[in-house]
Amino acid sequence: MLDLAKKISVHCNVTFVVSLSILDKIKDMGLISNEDNSNRLEFIGLLDNNSDENKILDSKFTSKLDYDIDQMCEPFTQLFSTISSIPSPSSPLLFTRPVNRPVHMVISDIFNPLPIRIAHQRLIHTQVFMPCNFENLSRYIKISTGELVVPMSQQFVQNFLEAFTFADGIICNSIAQLEEHALDRYRQQLVIRSNLLVRFVGPLFSEKDEIQKDDTMVSVKEWLDMQWEKTKEFSSVIYVAFGSIVNLTGEQIVEISRSIASYPSIWSLKNDYHKYLPSSNNEMHLVLDWVPQRLILSHPAVKLFISHGGWNSVLESMSAGKPMLILPMFGDQFLNGHRIEHEFGTGRVIRNTKSNGHQRLIT
């Protein structure tokens, strides 16, 4: 959503609303530059008590998402009420600043119906944003009608249906040429709203992204340059990252590190999990809490990307021309892995993975 907001702000005034904890985190990560803080793009944090520390080990992801959305309800409703009126001095403000400009369109994540519902009631144009590939829309429709049964919370399905029902259009973070068959199948489904206008806007990242030269970016590039020189300009580095939400188990980290020990590797891994690796940073292996993924994938020294198969990672890897080895964890990652291997031909999926309560096994 942040990348989309940045793109739109080139032409329009944009107010980006998110949980305050998430807003603070993306600022700390350097994802908001001084240029982004111009008058066209404003940021508002919701005081909703949602944490930026998500630990998802199994299929309970949808329950966590349901909880986060419920927490956002009161702050967002209060925020939206300030668009046409002055906040009541008797009530504590649940946001960092009011909306200071007229609102002509609301774009919300497809699994968060609240902004769509409120905007629809006020006759404001609405668009739902799909951060995943479009093939998922047909699956979610089948789930909502009972045609497809998966371990997913009922509230999650209801949220999707509500947002989908009230939206005036769909914005999808994908590429039209990749989704032609999925779009045809969606049009052929005899369901309400199957005639909605769909706009494909992916990949959302631009050449201006990650130009900020902080210490981490400089050290990562120097390390990659060193690997490139050592191998006489031969791609050899394996990049391992599983996103900001999913957490591997210690056993998985040990197993993966053993499998690639003979190759130079760079890991994006939270500090709490560094202890499972046989050694810390050295000439062969670089382990960091956060890494500039697009910079890494675009470097010629990188040979392979081992990932959970999140859609953003898929698009970034394909754009950089890097093959993927995918260990799917939950949600759309299984579908993404299938498409990567059987449709796009740009990677492989690690098979025979399953969730067993809080323990995920590699066999």
CSV table of C-alpha atoms in Angstrom, one decimal:
chain,number,residue,atom,x,y,z
A,1,MET,CA,0.0,0.0,0.0
A,2,LEU,CA,2.9,2.4,0.7
A,3,ASP,CA,4.3,1.9,-2.7
A,4,LEU,CA,0.9,2.5,-4.2
A,5,ALA,CA,0.5,5.7,-2.2
A,6,LYS,CA,3.9,7.0,-3.4
A,7,LYS,CA,3.0,6.3,-7.0
A,8,ILE,CA,-0.4,8.1,-6.7
A,9,SER,CA,1.1,11.1,-4.8
A,10,VAL,CA,3.1,12.0,-8.0
A,11,HIS,CA,-0.2,13.2,-9.4
A,12,CYS,CA,-2.6,13.6,-6.5
A,13,ASN,CA,-2.8,14.5,-2.8
A,14,VAL,CA,-2.6,11.3,-0.7
A,15,THR,CA,-3.2,10.6,3.0
A,16,PHE,CA,-1.7,7.3,4.1
A,17,VAL,CA,-3.4,5.8,7.2
A,18,VAL,CA,-1.9,2.9,9.1
A,19,SER,CA,-1.4,1.7,12.6
A,20,LEU,CA,1.0,4.0,14.5
A,21,SER,CA,3.3,1.0,15.3
A,22,ILE,CA,3.6,0.2,11.6
A,23,LEU,CA,4.1,3.8,10.7
A,24,ASP,CA,7.0,4.1,13.2
A,25,LYS,CA,8.5,0.9,11.9
A,26,ILE,CA,8.5,1.9,8.2
A,27,LYS,CA,10.0,5.3,9.2
A,28,ASP,CA,12.8,3.5,11.2
A,29,MET,CA,13.5,1.3,8.2
A,30,GLY,CA,14.0,4.3,6.0
A,31,LEU,CA,11.1,3.5,3.7
A,32,ILE,CA,9.8,7.1,4.0
A,33,SER,CA,12.2,9.7,2.6
A,34,ASN,CA,12.1,13.5,2.9
A,35,GLU,CA,10.7,13.6,-0.6
A,36,ASP,CA,7.8,11.4,0.5
A,37,ASN,CA,7.0,13.8,3.3
A,38,SER,CA,6.2,16.5,0.8
A,39,ASN,CA,2.8,18.2,0.9
A,40,ARG,CA,1.3,15.7,-1.5
A,41,LEU,CA,1.8,12.7,0.7
A,42,GLU,CA,0.7,12.9,4.4
A,43,PHE,CA,0.9,10.2,7.0
A,44,ILE,CA,-1.5,9.5,9.8
A,45,GLY,CA,-1.0,6.8,12.5
A,46,LEU,CA,-3.9,5.1,14.3
A,47,LEU,CA,-3.5,4.6,18.0
A,48,ASP,CA,-5.1,1.1,17.9
A,49,ASN,CA,-2.6,-0.8,20.1
A,50,ASN,CA,-1.7,-3.1,17.2
A,51,SER,CA,1.9,-4.3,17.4
A,52,ASP,CA,4.4,-4.3,14.7
A,53,GLU,CA,5.9,-7.5,16.0
A,54,ASN,CA,3.9,-10.2,14.1
A,55,LYS,CA,4.8,-13.8,14.7
A,56,ILE,CA,3.0,-16.1,12.3
A,57,LEU,CA,4.0,-19.8,12.4
A,58,ASP,CA,0.9,-21.5,11.1
A,59,SER,CA,-2.6,-21.0,9.6
A,60,LYS,CA,-3.7,-18.7,12.5
A,61,PHE,CA,-2.7,-15.7,10.3
A,62,THR,CA,-6.3,-15.0,9.4
A,63,SER,CA,-7.3,-14.8,13.1
A,64,LYS,CA,-4.4,-12.3,13.8
A,65,LEU,CA,-5.6,-10.2,10.8
A,66,ASP,CA,-9.2,-10.2,12.1
A,67,TYR,CA,-7.9,-9.0,15.5
A,68,ASP,CA,-5.9,-6.2,14.0
A,69,ILE,CA,-8.8,-5.0,11.9
A,70,ASP,CA,-11.1,-5.0,14.9
A,71,GLN,CA,-8.5,-2.9,16.8
A,72,MET,CA,-8.5,-0.3,14.0
A,73,CYS,CA,-12.3,0.2,14.0
A,74,GLU,CA,-12.7,2.9,16.6
A,75,PRO,CA,-9.7,5.0,15.7
A,76,PHE,CA,-10.5,4.9,12.0
A,77,THR,CA,-14.2,5.8,12.6
A,78,GLN,CA,-13.2,8.7,14.7
A,79,LEU,CA,-10.6,9.8,12.2
A,80,PHE,CA,-13.1,9.7,9.3
A,81,SER,CA,-15.6,11.8,11.3
A,82,THR,CA,-13.0,14.7,11.4
A,83,ILE,CA,-13.2,15.1,7.6
A,84,SER,CA,-16.3,17.3,7.8
A,85,SER,CA,-16.1,18.4,11.4
A,86,ILE,CA,-13.8,19.5,14.2
A,87,PRO,CA,-12.8,16.7,16.6
A,88,SER,CA,-14.5,16.8,20.0
A,89,PRO,CA,-12.2,18.2,22.7
A,90,SER,CA,-13.9,15.9,25.3
A,91,SER,CA,-12.8,12.7,23.5
A,92,PRO,CA,-9.1,11.6,23.4
A,93,LEU,CA,-7.8,11.5,19.9
A,94,LEU,CA,-7.0,8.0,18.6
A,95,PHE,CA,-4.9,9.2,15.7
A,96,THR,CA,-1.8,11.4,15.3
A,97,ARG,CA,-3.4,14.1,13.2
A,98,PRO,CA,-6.8,14.8,11.5
A,99,VAL,CA,-7.5,14.6,7.8
A,100,ASN,CA,-7.0,18.2,6.6
A,101,ARG,CA,-8.0,17.8,3.0
A,102,PRO,CA,-11.3,16.8,1.2
A,103,VAL,CA,-11.5,13.0,0.4
A,104,HIS,CA,-12.6,12.1,-3.1
A,105,MET,CA,-11.5,8.4,-3.1
A,106,VAL,CA,-10.8,5.8,-0.6
A,107,ILE,CA,-8.4,2.9,-1.4
A,108,SER,CA,-8.3,0.1,1.2
A,109,ASP,CA,-6.9,-3.4,1.5
A,110,ILE,CA,-9.4,-6.0,0.2
A,111,PHE,CA,-9.5,-7.7,3.6
A,112,ASN,CA,-10.2,-4.5,5.6
A,113,PRO,CA,-13.9,-3.5,4.9
A,114,LEU,CA,-14.2,-0.7,7.4
A,115,PRO,CA,-12.8,2.2,5.2
A,116,ILE,CA,-14.8,0.9,2.2
A,117,ARG,CA,-18.0,0.7,4.2
A,118,ILE,CA,-17.7,4.2,5.7
A,119,ALA,CA,-16.8,5.8,2.3
A,120,HIS,CA,-19.7,4.0,0.6
A,121,GLN,CA,-22.1,5.4,3.2
A,122,ARG,CA,-20.8,8.9,2.4
A,123,LEU,CA,-21.0,8.4,-1.4
A,124,ILE,CA,-17.2,8.5,-1.8
A,125,HIS,CA,-15.7,6.5,-4.6
A,126,THR,CA,-13.9,3.4,-3.4
A,127,GLN,CA,-11.3,1.0,-4.7
A,128,VAL,CA,-10.1,-2.2,-3.0
A,129,PHE,CA,-6.4,-3.0,-3.3
A,130,MET,CA,-5.2,-6.6,-3.8
A,131,PRO,CA,-1.6,-6.9,-2.6
A,132,CYS,CA,-1.6,-10.5,-3.9
A,133,ASN,CA,-2.0,-12.0,-7.4
A,134,PHE,CA,-5.4,-11.9,-9.0
A,135,GLU,CA,-5.8,-15.6,-9.2
A,136,ASN,CA,-6.6,-15.4,-5.4
A,137,LEU,CA,-9.8,-13.5,-6.0
A,138,SER,CA,-11.5,-16.5,-7.7
A,139,ARG,CA,-10.3,-18.7,-4.8
A,140,TYR,CA,-11.7,-16.3,-2.2
A,141,ILE,CA,-15.0,-16.1,-4.0
A,142,LYS,CA,-15.2,-19.9,-4.0
A,143,ILE,CA,-14.4,-19.9,-0.3
A,144,SER,CA,-17.1,-17.4,0.5
A,145,THR,CA,-19.7,-19.5,-1.4
A,146,GLY,CA,-18.7,-22.8,0.2
A,147,GLU,CA,-17.4,-24.2,-3.1
A,148,LEU,CA,-13.9,-24.4,-1.7
A,149,VAL,CA,-13.2,-25.3,2.0
A,150,VAL,CA,-10.0,-24.2,3.6
A,151,PRO,CA,-9.0,-23.5,7.3
A,152,MET,CA,-9.8,-19.8,7.4
A,153,SER,CA,-11.8,-17.8,9.9
A,154,GLN,CA,-15.4,-16.9,9.0
A,155,GLN,CA,-14.7,-13.3,10.0
A,156,PHE,CA,-11.9,-13.2,7.4
A,157,VAL,CA,-14.2,-14.3,4.7
A,158,GLN,CA,-16.9,-11.9,5.8
A,159,ASN,CA,-14.4,-9.0,5.7
A,160,PHE,CA,-13.5,-9.9,2.1
A,161,LEU,CA,-17.1,-10.1,1.0
A,162,GLU,CA,-18.0,-6.8,2.6
A,163,ALA,CA,-15.1,-4.9,1.0
A,164,PHE,CA,-15.7,-6.6,-2.3
A,165,THR,CA,-19.5,-5.8,-2.3
A,166,PHE,CA,-19.2,-2.1,-1.7
A,167,ALA,CA,-16.1,-1.4,-3.8
A,168,ASP,CA,-16.4,0.6,-7.1
A,169,GLY,CA,-13.3,-1.1,-8.6
A,170,ILE,CA,-10.2,-3.3,-8.0
A,171,ILE,CA,-6.6,-2.3,-8.0
A,172,CYS,CA,-4.3,-5.3,-8.2
A,173,ASN,CA,-0.5,-5.4,-7.5
A,174,SER,CA,0.2,-7.6,-10.4
A,175,ILE,CA,0.9,-7.4,-14.2
A,176,ALA,CA,-1.9,-7.7,-16.7
A,177,GLN,CA,0.0,-10.2,-18.9
A,178,LEU,CA,0.4,-12.6,-16.0
A,179,GLU,CA,-3.3,-12.5,-15.1
A,180,GLU,CA,-5.1,-12.8,-18.4
A,181,HIS,CA,-6.5,-16.3,-17.6
A,182,ALA,CA,-7.3,-15.4,-14.0
A,183,LEU,CA,-9.2,-12.4,-15.2
A,184,ASP,CA,-11.1,-14.4,-17.7
A,185,ARG,CA,-12.1,-17.0,-15.0
A,186,TYR,CA,-13.2,-14.2,-12.7
A,187,ARG,CA,-15.4,-12.7,-15.5
A,188,GLN,CA,-17.0,-16.1,-16.1
A,189,GLN,CA,-18.0,-16.6,-12.4
A,190,LEU,CA,-21.7,-16.0,-11.9
A,191,VAL,CA,-21.3,-13.8,-8.8
A,192,ILE,CA,-22.1,-10.3,-7.9
A,193,ARG,CA,-19.5,-7.7,-8.9
A,194,SER,CA,-17.8,-9.9,-11.5
A,195,ASN,CA,-18.0,-6.9,-13.9
A,196,LEU,CA,-15.9,-4.6,-11.7
A,197,LEU,CA,-13.2,-2.6,-13.5
A,198,VAL,CA,-9.8,-4.2,-12.6
A,199,ARG,CA,-6.6,-2.1,-12.8
A,200,PHE,CA,-3.2,-3.9,-12.7
A,201,VAL,CA,-0.6,-1.6,-11.4
A,202,GLY,CA,2.3,-3.9,-10.5
A,203,PRO,CA,5.1,-4.0,-10.0
A,204,LEU,CA,4.8,-0.9,-7.8
A,205,PHE,CA,8.4,-0.3,-7.0
A,206,SER,CA,10.4,2.2,-9.0
A,207,GLU,CA,14.0,3.0,-9.8
A,208,LYS,CA,13.9,5.7,-7.1
A,209,ASP,CA,13.3,3.1,-4.4
A,210,GLU,CA,16.2,2.3,-2.1
A,211,ILE,CA,18.4,5.1,-3.2
A,212,GLN,CA,18.9,6.2,0.3
A,213,LYS,CA,22.5,5.3,1.2
A,214,ASP,CA,22.4,4.2,4.9
A,215,ASP,CA,25.1,2.2,6.5
A,216,THR,CA,23.3,-1.1,5.9
A,217,MET,CA,22.9,-0.6,2.2
A,218,VAL,CA,26.5,0.4,1.8
A,219,SER,CA,27.8,-2.6,3.7
A,220,VAL,CA,25.5,-5.0,1.8
A,221,LYS,CA,26.6,-3.7,-1.5
A,222,GLU,CA,30.3,-3.9,-0.5
A,223,TRP,CA,29.8,-7.5,0.6
A,224,LEU,CA,28.1,-8.4,-2.6
A,225,ASP,CA,30.7,-6.7,-4.7
A,226,MET,CA,33.4,-8.7,-2.8
A,227,GLN,CA,31.6,-12.0,-3.7
A,228,TRP,CA,31.4,-10.9,-7.3
A,229,GLU,CA,35.1,-10.2,-7.5
A,230,LYS,CA,36.1,-13.4,-5.6
A,231,THR,CA,34.3,-15.6,-8.1
A,232,LYS,CA,35.6,-13.6,-11.1
A,233,GLU,CA,32.1,-12.3,-12.0
A,234,PHE,CA,30.2,-15.5,-11.4
A,235,SER,CA,26.8,-15.5,-9.7
A,236,SER,CA,27.2,-17.6,-6.5
A,237,VAL,CA,25.3,-15.9,-3.6
A,238,ILE,CA,22.1,-17.4,-2.2
A,239,TYR,CA,19.7,-14.8,-0.6
A,240,VAL,CA,17.4,-16.1,2.1
A,241,ALA,CA,14.4,-14.1,3.4
A,242,PHE,CA,11.0,-15.0,4.6
A,243,GLY,CA,9.3,-11.6,4.8
A,244,SER,CA,8.4,-9.5,7.9
A,245,ILE,CA,5.4,-11.5,9.1
A,246,VAL,CA,6.5,-15.2,8.9
A,247,ASN,CA,8.9,-16.6,11.4
A,248,LEU,CA,10.8,-19.8,10.8
A,249,THR,CA,11.4,-22.3,13.5
A,250,GLY,CA,14.9,-22.9,14.8
A,251,GLU,CA,14.9,-26.4,13.2
A,252,GLN,CA,14.1,-24.9,9.8
A,253,ILE,CA,16.8,-22.3,10.1
A,254,VAL,CA,19.4,-25.0,11.0
A,255,GLU,CA,18.2,-27.2,8.1
A,256,ILE,CA,18.4,-24.5,5.5
A,257,SER,CA,21.7,-23.2,6.7
A,258,ARG,CA,23.2,-26.7,6.5
A,259,SER,CA,21.9,-27.2,3.0
A,260,ILE,CA,23.5,-24.0,1.7
A,261,ALA,CA,26.6,-23.9,3.9
A,262,SER,CA,29.0,-24.4,1.0
A,263,TYR,CA,27.7,-21.3,-0.8
A,264,PRO,CA,28.1,-17.6,0.1
A,265,SER,CA,24.7,-16.5,1.5
A,266,ILE,CA,23.0,-13.4,2.8
A,267,TRP,CA,20.2,-13.7,5.3
A,268,SER,CA,17.4,-11.4,6.3
A,269,LEU,CA,16.6,-12.8,9.8
A,270,LYS,CA,15.3,-11.2,13.0
A,271,ASN,CA,17.9,-10.9,15.7
A,272,ASP,CA,16.2,-13.5,18.0
A,273,TYR,CA,16.9,-16.2,15.4
A,274,HIS,CA,20.6,-15.5,14.7
A,275,LYS,CA,21.5,-18.0,17.4
A,276,TYR,CA,20.4,-20.9,15.2
A,277,LEU,CA,23.0,-20.2,12.6
A,278,PRO,CA,26.4,-21.9,12.9
A,279,SER,CA,28.3,-18.6,12.7
A,280,SER,CA,27.6,-14.9,12.4
A,281,ASN,CA,28.8,-12.6,9.7
A,282,ASN,CA,32.0,-13.5,7.9
A,283,GLU,CA,33.4,-13.5,4.4
A,284,MET,CA,31.1,-16.3,3.4
A,285,HIS,CA,27.9,-15.4,5.2
A,286,LEU,CA,26.1,-12.1,6.0
A,287,VAL,CA,23.2,-12.1,8.5
A,288,LEU,CA,21.2,-9.0,9.1
A,289,ASP,CA,17.9,-8.1,10.8
A,290,TRP,CA,16.8,-6.1,7.8
A,291,VAL,CA,18.2,-5.9,4.2
A,292,PRO,CA,17.5,-3.8,1.1
A,293,GLN,CA,15.9,-6.6,-0.9
A,294,ARG,CA,15.6,-4.9,-4.2
A,295,LEU,CA,19.3,-3.9,-4.1
A,296,ILE,CA,20.3,-7.5,-3.3
A,297,LEU,CA,18.1,-9.1,-6.0
A,298,SER,CA,19.4,-6.6,-8.7
A,299,HIS,CA,23.1,-7.5,-7.9
A,300,PRO,CA,24.8,-9.8,-10.4
A,301,ALA,CA,26.4,-11.8,-7.6
A,302,VAL,CA,23.1,-13.2,-6.5
A,303,LYS,CA,22.3,-16.7,-7.9
A,304,LEU,CA,19.2,-17.8,-6.1
A,305,PHE,CA,16.4,-16.4,-3.8
A,306,ILE,CA,15.1,-18.8,-1.1
A,307,SER,CA,11.7,-17.3,0.0
A,308,HIS,CA,8.3,-18.0,1.6
A,309,GLY,CA,6.8,-17.0,-1.7
A,310,GLY,CA,5.1,-13.7,-0.8
A,311,TRP,CA,3.7,-11.9,-3.8
A,312,ASN,CA,5.9,-8.9,-3.5
A,313,SER,CA,9.0,-11.1,-3.3
A,314,VAL,CA,7.8,-13.0,-6.4
A,315,LEU,CA,7.4,-9.8,-8.4
A,316,GLU,CA,10.7,-8.4,-7.2
A,317,SER,CA,12.5,-11.6,-8.0
A,318,MET,CA,11.0,-11.9,-11.5
A,319,SER,CA,11.8,-8.3,-12.3
A,320,ALA,CA,15.4,-8.8,-11.3
A,321,GLY,CA,15.6,-12.1,-13.3
A,322,LYS,CA,16.5,-14.2,-10.3
A,323,PRO,CA,15.1,-17.8,-9.8
A,324,MET,CA,13.4,-18.7,-6.6
A,325,LEU,CA,13.2,-21.7,-4.3
A,326,ILE,CA,10.0,-21.4,-2.3
A,327,LEU,CA,9.0,-22.7,1.1
A,328,PRO,CA,5.4,-21.7,1.4
A,329,MET,CA,4.0,-21.1,4.9
A,330,PHE,CA,0.3,-20.0,4.6
A,331,GLY,CA,-2.2,-18.1,2.6
A,332,ASP,CA,-1.5,-17.3,-1.1
A,333,GLN,CA,2.1,-18.5,-0.8
A,334,PHE,CA,1.1,-22.0,-1.9
A,335,LEU,CA,-0.6,-20.7,-5.0
A,336,ASN,CA,2.3,-18.3,-5.7
A,337,GLY,CA,4.7,-21.3,-5.5
A,338,HIS,CA,2.5,-23.3,-7.9
A,339,ARG,CA,2.4,-20.5,-10.4
A,340,ILE,CA,6.2,-19.9,-10.1
A,341,GLU,CA,7.0,-23.5,-10.9
A,342,HIS,CA,4.2,-24.5,-13.4
A,343,GLU,CA,3.1,-21.3,-15.0
A,344,PHE,CA,6.0,-18.8,-15.0
A,345,GLY,CA,8.8,-21.4,-15.0
A,346,THR,CA,11.0,-19.1,-12.8
A,347,GLY,CA,11.5,-21.4,-9.7
A,348,ARG,CA,10.7,-24.5,-7.7
A,349,VAL,CA,8.7,-25.2,-4.6
A,350,ILE,CA,10.0,-27.2,-1.7
A,351,ARG,CA,7.4,-30.0,-1.3
A,352,ASN,CA,6.1,-32.1,1.6
A,353,THR,CA,5.9,-29.2,4.0
A,354,LYS,CA,3.1,-29.1,6.4
A,355,SER,CA,1.9,-27.3,9.5
A,356,ASN,CA,1.6,-29.3,12.7
A,357,GLY,CA,0.2,-26.9,15.3
A,358,HIS,CA,2.9,-24.4,16.0
A,359,GLN,CA,5.6,-26.6,14.5
A,360,ARG,CA,6.3,-26.7,10.8
A,361,LEU,CA,8.3,-29.6,9.5
A,362,ILE,CA,10.7,-29.9,6.6
A,363,THR,CA,10.9,-33.4,5.1
